[in-house]
Amino acid sequence: WEDGGFHTVLACRKVSDGEAAKEEICKGKGGGKITVMQLDLCNFESVRSFCSEFRKLGLPLHVMITNAGILRWKGWVASKDGFEEHLQANHLGHFLLVRELLPLLLKTPKSRVVSVGSELCLHASMKWDDLNNKAGFDAYMQSKLCNLLHIEELHSRQGAAPALLRAICIDPGEANTDIVRHFPMGWAIKIFLKFMPATLTSQRTCKEGADSAVFCATCDDATAAAFSGKFVRDRKLFAPAGGGTSLSPFSQIFLWALAKGHPGKDDR
């Protein structure tokens, strides 16, 4: 919006929240167009319906930012489709969304998918025998590792040719958003962090947390190509001490196959 000239679609679980966000954005300097549409990633039917309605708009798709996420401190909660909520909201819903709109993305040379992951993925493990059998914070970390593996495999499949897709995973840092809403006293945590001096916390504002995602969505193609298939933080490539940022290439392929089968028998 600040750069102007973009048509942005806000895909929101609650349209009222999306409209409120649109109103707030439009108060700032800039320009462009914002459209709010309904999308619930915890419901595969909603994902397919959104994609169908988006295609009817006849718009090109230059960039998709998969930003939705849920975090529960503990407990196992089922989505409407029967999957563990972190797994579906943070990964399976995004996987289906990208796959449904991939033909549109590929119609636009050098289009981009930017996935909002988390540094916590570096501390996660995959429960390969049953991805659905994790709960709470452990399930969240697994879902963030799924984000990175998805991006790596998407790059491997679609990003090799110069004119094709750029797929990037970013870490927003510890942004003070409402992601703690499911924590005990989550509202109090959010207020506490908001007023804590910046020198005493690594917390970022929402705008600061969004910076790398927006940068990767709008940077020049040479930069996007260099970032494709990789993990980015603070507008720079990010890797942990000691080597790579994920598991073996087999893990990427295996997760892709598992995710492809999950949304329904018609997708196998």
Coordinates of C-alpha atoms in Angstrom, one line a residue:
W1 CA 0.0 0.0 0.0
E2 CA 2.8 2.4 0.8
D3 CA 4.4 1.8 -2.6
G4 CA 1.1 2.1 -4.3
G5 CA -0.2 0.5 -7.5
F6 CA -0.8 -3.0 -6.1
H7 CA -4.1 -4.9 -6.0
T8 CA -4.0 -6.8 -2.7
V9 CA -6.4 -9.6 -1.8
L10 CA -6.8 -10.1 2.0
A11 CA -7.9 -13.7 2.5
C12 CA -9.4 -13.8 6.0
R13 CA -11.2 -16.3 8.2
K14 CA -13.4 -13.5 9.4
V15 CA -14.4 -11.0 6.7
S16 CA -15.2 -8.4 9.3
D17 CA -11.6 -8.5 10.6
G18 CA -10.4 -8.2 7.0
E19 CA -12.5 -5.2 6.4
A20 CA -11.3 -3.6 9.6
A21 CA -7.7 -4.2 8.5
K22 CA -8.4 -2.8 5.1
E23 CA -9.9 0.4 6.7
E24 CA -6.8 0.8 8.9
I25 CA -4.4 0.3 5.9
C26 CA -6.2 2.8 3.8
K27 CA -5.7 5.5 6.4
G28 CA -2.0 5.5 5.6
K29 CA -0.1 7.1 2.8
G30 CA 0.0 5.2 -0.4
G31 CA -2.5 3.8 -2.8
G32 CA -3.8 0.8 -4.7
K33 CA -6.7 -1.5 -4.3
I34 CA -7.6 -3.9 -1.5
T35 CA -10.2 -6.7 -1.8
V36 CA -11.3 -8.8 1.2
M37 CA -12.3 -12.4 0.7
Q38 CA -13.3 -15.2 3.1
L39 CA -10.9 -18.1 3.6
D40 CA -10.7 -20.6 6.5
L41 CA -7.6 -22.8 6.2
C42 CA -9.0 -25.2 8.8
N43 CA -11.7 -26.1 6.2
F44 CA -10.6 -27.6 2.9
E45 CA -14.0 -26.8 1.4
S46 CA -13.4 -23.2 2.3
V47 CA -9.9 -23.3 0.6
R48 CA -11.4 -24.7 -2.6
S49 CA -14.3 -22.2 -2.5
F50 CA -11.9 -19.3 -2.1
C51 CA -9.7 -20.5 -5.0
S52 CA -12.8 -20.8 -7.2
E53 CA -14.0 -17.3 -6.4
F54 CA -10.5 -15.9 -6.9
R55 CA -10.2 -17.5 -10.3
K56 CA -13.6 -15.9 -11.2
L57 CA -12.0 -12.4 -10.6
G58 CA -9.8 -12.9 -13.7
L59 CA -6.8 -11.4 -11.9
P60 CA -3.2 -12.3 -12.5
L61 CA -1.4 -13.7 -9.4
H62 CA 2.1 -12.3 -9.0
V63 CA 2.7 -13.0 -5.3
M64 CA 1.1 -15.2 -2.6
I65 CA 2.1 -14.7 1.0
T66 CA 1.0 -17.6 3.2
N67 CA 0.9 -15.9 6.5
A68 CA -2.0 -17.5 8.5
G69 CA -1.0 -19.3 11.6
I70 CA -2.3 -20.7 14.9
L71 CA -0.4 -21.4 18.1
R72 CA -1.7 -23.3 21.1
W73 CA 0.5 -23.8 24.2
K74 CA -0.9 -27.3 24.8
G75 CA -3.7 -29.6 23.9
W76 CA -4.9 -31.4 20.7
V77 CA -7.7 -29.6 18.8
A78 CA -9.3 -31.0 15.7
S79 CA -10.1 -29.0 12.5
K80 CA -13.4 -29.4 10.7
D81 CA -11.7 -32.0 8.5
G82 CA -10.4 -33.9 11.5
F83 CA -6.7 -32.9 11.4
E84 CA -4.7 -31.5 14.3
E85 CA -5.3 -27.7 14.1
H86 CA -1.7 -26.6 13.8
L87 CA -1.0 -29.1 11.0
Q88 CA -4.0 -28.0 9.0
A89 CA -4.0 -24.2 9.6
N90 CA -0.2 -23.8 9.3
H91 CA 0.6 -26.3 6.6
L92 CA -2.1 -28.4 4.9
G93 CA -4.4 -25.5 4.3
H94 CA -1.5 -23.5 2.7
F95 CA -0.3 -26.5 0.7
L96 CA -3.8 -26.9 -0.8
L97 CA -4.1 -23.2 -1.4
V98 CA -0.8 -23.0 -3.3
R99 CA -1.6 -26.1 -5.3
E100 CA -5.0 -24.9 -6.3
L101 CA -3.7 -21.6 -7.5
L102 CA -0.3 -22.8 -8.9
P103 CA -1.5 -22.7 -12.5
L104 CA -2.3 -19.0 -12.1
L105 CA 1.1 -18.3 -10.5
L106 CA 2.9 -20.1 -13.3
K107 CA 1.1 -17.9 -15.9
T108 CA 3.0 -15.0 -14.4
P109 CA 6.8 -15.3 -15.1
K110 CA 8.9 -15.0 -11.9
S111 CA 5.9 -15.0 -9.6
R112 CA 6.5 -15.7 -5.9
V113 CA 5.2 -17.7 -2.9
V114 CA 6.4 -16.3 0.4
S115 CA 5.7 -18.5 3.4
V116 CA 5.9 -17.1 6.9
G117 CA 7.7 -19.7 8.9
S118 CA 9.6 -19.5 12.2
E119 CA 13.1 -20.0 13.5
L120 CA 11.5 -22.6 15.9
C121 CA 11.4 -25.0 12.9
L122 CA 15.1 -25.5 13.6
H123 CA 14.2 -27.1 16.9
A124 CA 11.4 -29.3 15.5
S125 CA 11.2 -32.9 14.7
M126 CA 8.9 -34.6 12.2
K127 CA 6.6 -37.4 13.4
W128 CA 6.7 -39.2 10.0
D129 CA 4.6 -42.1 11.0
D130 CA 1.7 -39.8 12.0
L131 CA 2.1 -36.0 11.4
N132 CA -1.4 -35.6 13.0
N133 CA -0.2 -37.0 16.3
K134 CA 1.4 -34.0 17.9
A135 CA -0.1 -31.4 20.2
G136 CA 0.4 -27.9 21.5
F137 CA 3.8 -26.2 21.1
D138 CA 5.4 -29.3 19.7
A139 CA 2.8 -29.4 16.9
Y140 CA 3.4 -25.8 16.1
M141 CA 7.1 -26.3 15.7
Q142 CA 6.5 -29.3 13.4
S143 CA 4.1 -27.2 11.3
K144 CA 6.8 -24.5 10.9
L145 CA 9.3 -27.1 9.7
C146 CA 6.6 -28.3 7.3
N147 CA 6.5 -24.7 5.9
L148 CA 10.2 -24.7 5.2
L149 CA 10.2 -28.2 3.6
H150 CA 7.2 -27.2 1.5
I151 CA 9.0 -24.1 0.2
E152 CA 12.2 -26.1 -0.5
E153 CA 10.3 -28.7 -2.5
L154 CA 8.2 -26.1 -4.3
H155 CA 11.4 -24.4 -5.4
S156 CA 12.8 -27.8 -6.5
R157 CA 9.8 -28.5 -8.6
Q158 CA 9.0 -25.1 -10.0
G159 CA 11.9 -22.7 -9.4
A160 CA 14.7 -24.3 -11.5
A161 CA 14.0 -22.5 -14.8
P162 CA 14.8 -18.8 -14.8
A163 CA 11.3 -17.7 -15.8
L164 CA 9.4 -19.8 -13.2
L165 CA 8.4 -19.5 -9.6
R166 CA 10.3 -18.0 -6.7
A167 CA 9.5 -19.8 -3.4
I168 CA 10.8 -18.3 -0.2
C169 CA 10.4 -19.0 3.5
I170 CA 10.9 -16.2 6.0
D171 CA 11.2 -15.9 9.8
P172 CA 9.3 -12.7 11.0
G173 CA 11.0 -12.7 14.4
E174 CA 9.1 -12.5 17.6
A175 CA 6.3 -10.1 16.5
N176 CA 3.8 -8.9 19.0
T177 CA 0.6 -10.2 17.2
D178 CA -2.5 -11.9 18.5
I179 CA -0.9 -15.3 17.9
V180 CA -0.8 -15.7 21.7
R181 CA -4.6 -15.5 21.9
H182 CA -5.0 -19.2 22.8
F183 CA -2.4 -19.0 25.6
P184 CA -3.6 -18.8 29.2
M185 CA -4.0 -15.0 29.9
G186 CA -2.9 -14.4 26.3
W187 CA -4.5 -10.9 26.4
A188 CA -2.3 -10.0 29.4
I189 CA 0.8 -11.3 27.7
K190 CA 0.2 -9.1 24.6
I191 CA -0.3 -6.0 26.7
F192 CA 2.8 -6.7 28.8
L193 CA 4.9 -7.1 25.7
K194 CA 3.5 -4.0 24.1
F195 CA 4.7 -1.8 27.0
M196 CA 8.0 -3.6 27.8
P197 CA 11.0 -1.4 26.8
A198 CA 12.5 -2.5 23.5
T199 CA 15.9 -2.9 25.2
L200 CA 14.5 -5.7 27.4
T201 CA 12.8 -7.8 24.7
S202 CA 13.3 -9.1 21.2
Q203 CA 9.6 -8.4 20.4
R204 CA 8.9 -6.6 17.1
T205 CA 5.9 -4.6 16.0
C206 CA 3.6 -6.1 13.5
K207 CA 5.1 -3.9 10.8
E208 CA 8.6 -5.0 11.7
G209 CA 7.6 -8.6 11.7
A210 CA 6.1 -8.2 8.2
D211 CA 9.2 -6.5 6.8
S212 CA 11.0 -9.6 5.4
A213 CA 7.8 -11.0 3.9
V214 CA 7.0 -7.7 2.2
F215 CA 10.6 -7.3 1.1
C216 CA 10.6 -10.8 -0.5
A217 CA 7.3 -10.1 -2.2
T218 CA 8.5 -6.8 -3.8
C219 CA 12.3 -7.0 -4.2
D220 CA 14.0 -7.3 -7.6
D221 CA 14.0 -10.7 -9.3
A222 CA 17.7 -11.3 -8.9
T223 CA 17.3 -11.1 -5.1
A224 CA 14.2 -13.2 -5.1
A225 CA 15.9 -15.8 -7.3
A226 CA 18.9 -15.9 -4.8
F227 CA 16.5 -16.4 -1.9
S228 CA 14.3 -19.0 -3.6
G229 CA 14.2 -22.3 -1.8
K230 CA 15.8 -20.8 1.2
F231 CA 15.1 -19.4 4.7
V232 CA 15.3 -15.6 5.1
R233 CA 15.4 -13.4 8.2
D234 CA 15.9 -9.6 8.3
R235 CA 16.1 -9.5 4.5
K236 CA 19.1 -11.9 4.6
L237 CA 19.7 -15.6 4.1
F238 CA 19.5 -17.3 7.5
A239 CA 21.1 -20.6 8.4
P240 CA 21.8 -22.1 11.8
A241 CA 25.3 -22.8 13.1
G242 CA 26.7 -26.0 11.6
G243 CA 25.0 -26.2 8.2
G244 CA 21.7 -26.4 6.4
T245 CA 18.3 -25.2 7.4
S246 CA 16.2 -28.4 7.1
L247 CA 16.3 -32.1 6.6
S248 CA 17.3 -34.2 3.6
P249 CA 15.8 -33.7 0.1
F250 CA 14.0 -37.0 0.7
S251 CA 12.1 -35.3 3.6
Q252 CA 10.8 -32.6 1.3
I253 CA 9.6 -35.1 -1.2
F254 CA 8.0 -37.3 1.4
L255 CA 6.2 -34.5 3.1
W256 CA 4.9 -33.3 -0.3
A257 CA 3.5 -36.8 -1.0
L258 CA 1.9 -36.9 2.5
A259 CA 0.3 -33.5 2.2
K260 CA -1.0 -34.2 -1.3
G261 CA -2.9 -37.2 0.0
H262 CA -4.4 -35.4 3.1
P263 CA -6.9 -33.0 1.6
G264 CA -9.0 -35.8 0.2
K265 CA -9.1 -39.0 -1.9
D266 CA -9.9 -36.9 -5.0
D267 CA -6.5 -35.2 -4.7
R268 CA -4.4 -38.4 -4.5

